[in-house]
Short mmCIF file of C-alpha atoms and ligand atoms in Angstrom, two decimals:
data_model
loop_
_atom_site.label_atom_id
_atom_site.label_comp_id
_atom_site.label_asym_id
_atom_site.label_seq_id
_atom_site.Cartn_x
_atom_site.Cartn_y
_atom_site.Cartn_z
CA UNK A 1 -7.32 -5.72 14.48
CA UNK A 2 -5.75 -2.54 13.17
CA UNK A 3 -1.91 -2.70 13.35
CA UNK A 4 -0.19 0.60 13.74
CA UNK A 5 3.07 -0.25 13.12
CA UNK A 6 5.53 -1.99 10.45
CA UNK A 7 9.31 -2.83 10.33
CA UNK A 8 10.57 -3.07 7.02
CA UNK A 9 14.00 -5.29 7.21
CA UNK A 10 16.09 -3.32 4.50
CA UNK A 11 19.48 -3.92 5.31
CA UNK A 12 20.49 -7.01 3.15
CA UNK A 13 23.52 -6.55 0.66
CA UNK A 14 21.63 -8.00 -2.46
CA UNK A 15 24.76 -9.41 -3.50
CA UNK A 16 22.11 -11.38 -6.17
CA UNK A 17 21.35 -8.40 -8.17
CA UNK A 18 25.44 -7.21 -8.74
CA UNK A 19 26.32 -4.94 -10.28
CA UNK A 20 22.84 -3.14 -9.97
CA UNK A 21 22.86 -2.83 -6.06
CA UNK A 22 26.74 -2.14 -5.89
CA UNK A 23 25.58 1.71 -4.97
CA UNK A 24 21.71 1.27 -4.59
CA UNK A 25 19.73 -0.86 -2.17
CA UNK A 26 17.98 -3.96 -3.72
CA UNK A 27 14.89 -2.18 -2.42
CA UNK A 28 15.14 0.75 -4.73
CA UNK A 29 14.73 -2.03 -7.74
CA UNK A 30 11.96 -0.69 -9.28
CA UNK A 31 9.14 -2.83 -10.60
CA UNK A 32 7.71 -1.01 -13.64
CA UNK A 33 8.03 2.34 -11.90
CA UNK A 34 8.09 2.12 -9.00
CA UNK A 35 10.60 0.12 -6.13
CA UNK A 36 9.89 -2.59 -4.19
CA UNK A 37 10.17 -1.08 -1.27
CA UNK A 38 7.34 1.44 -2.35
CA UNK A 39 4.94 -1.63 -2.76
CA UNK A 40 5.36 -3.16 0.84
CA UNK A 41 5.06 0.32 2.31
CA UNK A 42 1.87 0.79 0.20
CA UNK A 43 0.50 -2.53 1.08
CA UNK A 44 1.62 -1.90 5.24
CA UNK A 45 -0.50 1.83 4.82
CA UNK A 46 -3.29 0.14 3.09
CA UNK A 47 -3.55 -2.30 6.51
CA UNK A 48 -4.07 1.21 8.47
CA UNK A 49 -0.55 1.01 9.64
CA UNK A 50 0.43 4.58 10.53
CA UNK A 51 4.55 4.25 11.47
CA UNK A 52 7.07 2.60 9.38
CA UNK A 53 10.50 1.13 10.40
CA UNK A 54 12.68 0.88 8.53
CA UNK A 55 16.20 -1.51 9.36
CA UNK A 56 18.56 0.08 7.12
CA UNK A 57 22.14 -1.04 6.50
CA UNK A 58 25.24 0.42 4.85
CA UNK A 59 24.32 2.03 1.51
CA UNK A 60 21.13 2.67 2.05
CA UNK A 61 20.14 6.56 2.34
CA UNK A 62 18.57 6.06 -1.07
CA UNK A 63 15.64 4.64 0.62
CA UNK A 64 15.64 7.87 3.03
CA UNK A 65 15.36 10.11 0.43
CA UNK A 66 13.05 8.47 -1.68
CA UNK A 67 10.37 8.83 1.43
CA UNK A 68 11.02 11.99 1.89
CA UNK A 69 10.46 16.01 -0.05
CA UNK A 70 12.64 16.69 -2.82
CA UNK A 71 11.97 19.95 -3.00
CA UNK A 72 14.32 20.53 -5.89
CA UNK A 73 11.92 17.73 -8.12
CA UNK A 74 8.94 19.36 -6.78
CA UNK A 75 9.79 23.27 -7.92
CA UNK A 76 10.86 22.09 -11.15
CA UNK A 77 7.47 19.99 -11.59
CA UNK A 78 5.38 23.13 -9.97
CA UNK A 79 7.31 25.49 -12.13
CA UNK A 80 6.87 23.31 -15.27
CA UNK A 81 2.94 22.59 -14.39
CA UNK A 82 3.57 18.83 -14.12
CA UNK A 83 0.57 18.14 -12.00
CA UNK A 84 0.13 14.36 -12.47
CA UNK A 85 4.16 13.67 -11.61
CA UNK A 86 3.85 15.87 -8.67
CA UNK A 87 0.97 14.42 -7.44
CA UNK A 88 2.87 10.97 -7.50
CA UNK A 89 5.52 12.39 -5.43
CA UNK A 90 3.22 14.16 -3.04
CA UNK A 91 0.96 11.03 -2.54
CA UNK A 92 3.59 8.87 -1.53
CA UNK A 93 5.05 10.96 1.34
CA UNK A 94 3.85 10.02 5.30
CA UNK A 95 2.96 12.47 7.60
CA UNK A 96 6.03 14.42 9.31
CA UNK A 97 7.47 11.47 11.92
CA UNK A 98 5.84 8.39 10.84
CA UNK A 99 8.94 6.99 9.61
CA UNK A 100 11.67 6.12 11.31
CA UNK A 101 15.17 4.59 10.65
CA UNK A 102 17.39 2.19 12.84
CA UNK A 103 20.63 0.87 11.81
CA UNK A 104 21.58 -2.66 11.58
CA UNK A 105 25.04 -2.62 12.46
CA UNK A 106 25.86 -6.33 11.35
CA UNK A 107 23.99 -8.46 8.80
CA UNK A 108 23.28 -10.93 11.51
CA UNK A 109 19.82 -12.45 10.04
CA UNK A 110 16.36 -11.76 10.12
CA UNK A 111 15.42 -12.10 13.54
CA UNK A 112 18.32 -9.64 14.54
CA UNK A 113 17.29 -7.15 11.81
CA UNK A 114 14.00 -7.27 13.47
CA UNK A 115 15.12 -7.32 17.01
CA UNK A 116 17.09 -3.28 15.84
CA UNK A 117 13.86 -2.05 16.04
CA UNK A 118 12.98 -3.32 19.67
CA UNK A 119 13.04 0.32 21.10
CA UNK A 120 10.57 1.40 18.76
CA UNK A 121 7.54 -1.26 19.34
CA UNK A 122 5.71 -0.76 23.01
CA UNK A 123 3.62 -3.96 24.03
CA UNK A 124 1.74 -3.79 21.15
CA UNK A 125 1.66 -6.16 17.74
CA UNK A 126 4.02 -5.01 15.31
CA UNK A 127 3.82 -6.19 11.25
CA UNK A 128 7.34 -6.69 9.49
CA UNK A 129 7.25 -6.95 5.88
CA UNK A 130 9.93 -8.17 3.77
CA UNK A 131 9.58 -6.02 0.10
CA UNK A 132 11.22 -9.26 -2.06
CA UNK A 133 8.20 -10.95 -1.48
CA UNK A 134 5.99 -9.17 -4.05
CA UNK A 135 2.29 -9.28 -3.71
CA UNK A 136 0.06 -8.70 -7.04
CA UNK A 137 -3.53 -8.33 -6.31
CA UNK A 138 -5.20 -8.19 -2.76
CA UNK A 139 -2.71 -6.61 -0.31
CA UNK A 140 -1.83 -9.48 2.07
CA UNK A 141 -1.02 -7.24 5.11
CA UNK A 142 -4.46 -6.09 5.20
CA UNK A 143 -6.12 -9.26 4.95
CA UNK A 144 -4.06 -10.82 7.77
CA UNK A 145 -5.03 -8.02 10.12
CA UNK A 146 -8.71 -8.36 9.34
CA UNK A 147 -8.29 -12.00 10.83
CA UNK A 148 -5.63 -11.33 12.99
CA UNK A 149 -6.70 -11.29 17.31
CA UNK A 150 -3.90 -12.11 19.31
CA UNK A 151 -0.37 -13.82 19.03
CA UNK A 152 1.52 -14.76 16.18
CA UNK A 153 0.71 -14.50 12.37
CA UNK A 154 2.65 -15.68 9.51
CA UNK A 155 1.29 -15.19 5.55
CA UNK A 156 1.63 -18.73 3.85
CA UNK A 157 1.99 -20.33 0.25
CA UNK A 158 2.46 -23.82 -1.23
CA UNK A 159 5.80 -24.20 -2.86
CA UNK A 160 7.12 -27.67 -4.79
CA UNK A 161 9.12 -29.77 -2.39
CA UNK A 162 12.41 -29.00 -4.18
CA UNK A 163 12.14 -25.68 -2.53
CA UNK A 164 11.66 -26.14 0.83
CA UNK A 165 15.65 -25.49 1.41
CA UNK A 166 14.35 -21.66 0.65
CA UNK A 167 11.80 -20.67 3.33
CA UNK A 168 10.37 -21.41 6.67
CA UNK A 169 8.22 -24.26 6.59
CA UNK A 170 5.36 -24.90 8.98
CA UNK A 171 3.52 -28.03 10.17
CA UNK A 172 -0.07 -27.29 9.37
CA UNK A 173 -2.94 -28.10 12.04
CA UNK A 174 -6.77 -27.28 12.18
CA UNK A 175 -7.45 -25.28 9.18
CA UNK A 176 -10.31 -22.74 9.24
CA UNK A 177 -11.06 -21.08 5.72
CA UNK A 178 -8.04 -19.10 4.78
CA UNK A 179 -6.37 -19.46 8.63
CA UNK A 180 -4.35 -22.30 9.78
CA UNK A 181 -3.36 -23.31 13.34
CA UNK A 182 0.35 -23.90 13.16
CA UNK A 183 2.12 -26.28 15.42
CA UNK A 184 5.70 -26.44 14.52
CA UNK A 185 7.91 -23.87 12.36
CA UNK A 186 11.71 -24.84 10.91
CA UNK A 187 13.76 -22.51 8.68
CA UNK A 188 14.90 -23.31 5.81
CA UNK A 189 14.58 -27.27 6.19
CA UNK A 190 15.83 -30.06 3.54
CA UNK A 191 13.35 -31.54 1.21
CA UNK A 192 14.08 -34.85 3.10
CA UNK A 193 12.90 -33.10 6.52
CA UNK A 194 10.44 -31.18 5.68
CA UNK A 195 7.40 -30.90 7.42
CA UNK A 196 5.11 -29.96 4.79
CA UNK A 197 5.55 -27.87 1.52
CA UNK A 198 3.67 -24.71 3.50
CA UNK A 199 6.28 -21.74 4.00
CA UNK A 200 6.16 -18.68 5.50
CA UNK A 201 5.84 -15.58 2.97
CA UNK A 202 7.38 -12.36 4.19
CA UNK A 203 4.42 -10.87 5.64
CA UNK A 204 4.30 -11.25 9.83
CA UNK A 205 2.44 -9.62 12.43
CA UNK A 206 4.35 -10.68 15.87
CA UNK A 207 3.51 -9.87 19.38
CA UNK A 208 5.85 -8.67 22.00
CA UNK A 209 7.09 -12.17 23.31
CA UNK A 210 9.08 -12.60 20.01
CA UNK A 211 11.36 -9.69 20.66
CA UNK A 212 12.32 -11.39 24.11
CA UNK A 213 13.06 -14.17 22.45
CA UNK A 214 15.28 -12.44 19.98
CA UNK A 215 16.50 -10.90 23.13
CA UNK A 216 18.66 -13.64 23.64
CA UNK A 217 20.44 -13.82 20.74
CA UNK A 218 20.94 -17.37 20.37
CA UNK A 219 21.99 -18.31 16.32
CA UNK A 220 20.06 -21.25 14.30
CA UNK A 221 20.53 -21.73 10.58
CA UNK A 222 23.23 -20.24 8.18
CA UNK A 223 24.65 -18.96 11.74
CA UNK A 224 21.87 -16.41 12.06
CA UNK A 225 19.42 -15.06 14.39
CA UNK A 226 16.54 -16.42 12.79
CA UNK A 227 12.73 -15.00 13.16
CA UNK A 228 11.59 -18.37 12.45
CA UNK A 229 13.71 -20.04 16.09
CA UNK A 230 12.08 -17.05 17.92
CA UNK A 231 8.49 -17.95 16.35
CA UNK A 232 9.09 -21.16 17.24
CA UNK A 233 9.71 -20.25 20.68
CA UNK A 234 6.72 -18.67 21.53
CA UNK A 235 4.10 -22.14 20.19
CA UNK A 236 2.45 -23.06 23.12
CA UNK A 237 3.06 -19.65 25.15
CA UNK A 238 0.66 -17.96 22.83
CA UNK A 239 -1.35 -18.76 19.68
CA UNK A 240 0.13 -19.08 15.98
CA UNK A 241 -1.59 -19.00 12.79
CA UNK A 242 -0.78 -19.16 9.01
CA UNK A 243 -2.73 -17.13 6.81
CA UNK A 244 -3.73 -18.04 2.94
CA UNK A 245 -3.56 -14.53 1.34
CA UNK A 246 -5.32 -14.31 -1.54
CA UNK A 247 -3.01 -12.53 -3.99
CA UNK A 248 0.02 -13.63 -6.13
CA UNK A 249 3.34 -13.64 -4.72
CA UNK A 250 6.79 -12.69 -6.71
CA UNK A 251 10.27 -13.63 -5.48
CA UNK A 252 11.83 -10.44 -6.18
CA UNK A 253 14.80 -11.70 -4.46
CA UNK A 254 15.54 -13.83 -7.42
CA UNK A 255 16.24 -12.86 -10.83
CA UNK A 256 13.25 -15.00 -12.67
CA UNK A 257 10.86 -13.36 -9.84
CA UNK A 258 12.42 -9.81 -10.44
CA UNK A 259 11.47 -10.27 -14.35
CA UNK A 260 7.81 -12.41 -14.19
CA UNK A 261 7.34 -9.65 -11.17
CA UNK A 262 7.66 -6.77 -13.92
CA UNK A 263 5.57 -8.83 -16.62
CA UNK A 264 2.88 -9.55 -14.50
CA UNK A 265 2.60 -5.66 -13.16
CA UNK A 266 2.84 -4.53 -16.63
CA UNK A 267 0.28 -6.80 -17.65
CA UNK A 268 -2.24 -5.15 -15.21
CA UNK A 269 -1.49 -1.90 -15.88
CA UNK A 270 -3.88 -0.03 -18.66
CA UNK A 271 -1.53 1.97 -20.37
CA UNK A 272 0.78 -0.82 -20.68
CA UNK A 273 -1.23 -4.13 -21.60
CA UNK A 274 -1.81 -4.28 -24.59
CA UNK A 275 1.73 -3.31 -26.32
CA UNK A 276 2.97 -5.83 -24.09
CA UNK A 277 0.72 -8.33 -25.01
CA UNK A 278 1.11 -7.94 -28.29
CA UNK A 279 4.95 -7.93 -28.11
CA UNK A 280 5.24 -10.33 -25.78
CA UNK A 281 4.80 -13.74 -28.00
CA UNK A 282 7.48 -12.32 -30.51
CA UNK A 283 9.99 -13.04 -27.77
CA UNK A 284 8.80 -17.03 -27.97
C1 LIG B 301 13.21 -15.18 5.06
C2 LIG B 301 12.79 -16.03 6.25
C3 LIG B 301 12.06 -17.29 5.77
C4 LIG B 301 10.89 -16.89 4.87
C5 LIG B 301 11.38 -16.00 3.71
C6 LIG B 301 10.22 -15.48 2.90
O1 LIG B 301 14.22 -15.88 4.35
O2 LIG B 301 13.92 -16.35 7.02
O3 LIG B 301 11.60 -18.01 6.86
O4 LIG B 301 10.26 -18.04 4.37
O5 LIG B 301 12.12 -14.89 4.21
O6 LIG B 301 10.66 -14.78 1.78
P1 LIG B 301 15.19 -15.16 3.28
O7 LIG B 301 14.42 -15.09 2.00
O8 LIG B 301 15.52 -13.81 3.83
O9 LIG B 301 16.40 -16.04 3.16
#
């Protein structure tokens, strides 16, 4: 099913990345060339989604402008016959009114960054995507909409049991090729309590139930309105699946993700490989 529209929770402090996101969002980190934000918004158009949310916080008209004109950058680039840097400016701009921008007035957790853009999903499915979870190789969003009918969708990877503390973790049930039915969600549960080692990767399409869940407002871990309580909430009112994306995720909200993240998309890219490569083992 074709999704039309995205939120794109941006309004975290990245207090992880000081002094680097003191005056610039953690989204405008740039992997190679290009910031993370970029990617998910890439990967959400690539799914045929055709409006993008964005939850913004304090500090964060960087991520305005960078979806918008310059039109300073692009006279200078005209005037100086830069075609191919113009082109990647012009290629990455929506059409007119496809983006939009709510404020998160209080970092209040996931679900409540989610719940800002209420006014701007009708009953319809909605994807959010959360840009520090980095996908290399098949976009995830798009996969997850190809299998994707009704309910609620969640993308899912294995991680060690030491890191269950991290993510949302789901209790797995019938499993069919790269879908899973999933029977109980926790956030961020102990190793001891874990239900399994499958957790939730920041790629969801929800349906409209969710949102009346968040509705309420009611706090679960870390003293946050969590996605996860409101996804939780809705098992057994309508159906819930995990999804096995292909690709390779990064944890580009961690420093060791941030750097493998820029290794691995240098790696793939032609005009980069093989310097890298080559320089690469010197480091060892
Ligand atoms: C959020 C969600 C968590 C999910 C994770 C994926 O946590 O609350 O359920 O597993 O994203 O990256 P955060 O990383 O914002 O703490």
């Amino acid at each position: 099913m074709t999704i039309k529209k995205a939120i794109f929770p941006v309004g975290g402090l990245g207090t992880r990345f000081l002094p680097a996101t003191k005056a610039m969002p953690k989204e405008m980190l740039p992997v190679v060339d290009k910031p993370l934000i970029q990617y998910a918004v890439e990967e959400a158009a690539a799914a045929g989604v055709e409006q993008f949310i964005f939850v913004t916080g304090r500090n964060k008209t960087a991520i305005e402008d960078h979806f918008d004109h310059s039109t300073e950058l692009e006279s200078v680039l005209v005037e100086k016959n830069k075609t191919q840097a113009l082109e990647v400016v012009s290629r990455m701009l929506q059409e007119p009114g496809a983006v939009s921008y709510v404020r998160q007035q209080e970092p209040a957790g996931l679900g409540h960054a989610v719940w800002c853009a209420r006014h701007l999903i009708g009953n319809e499915p909605v994807a959010v995507l959360l840009a520090d979870d980095l996908i290399l190789g098949a976009p995830a969003l798009a996969e997850m909409t190809a299998h994707y009918k009704s309910g609620n969708m969640v993308a899912l990877m294995e991680v060690p049991a030491s890191d269950t503390g991290a993510y949302g973790i789901i209790t797995p049930g019938k499993k069919d090729g790269q879908v899973t039915e999933i029977s109980a969600i926790v956030e961020k549960p102990s190793p001891e309590t874990a239900p399994s080692t499958k957790a939730v990767v920041g790629r969801y399409i929800l349906e409209a139930g969710v949102f009346d869940v968040l509705s309420k407002g009611q706090r679960g871990a870390g003293g946050e309105i969590q996605l996860t309580d409101a996804l939780a909430a809705r098992i057994g009112h309508v159906p819930f699946h995990g999804f096995d994306f292909s690709g390779e995720r990064f944890d580009c909200g961690s420093k060791i993700g941030f750097l493998k993240a820029n290794i691995a998309f240098g790696l793939v890219r032609d005009e980069l490989r093989g310097d890298l490569a080559e320089w690469l083992p010197t480091r060892l």
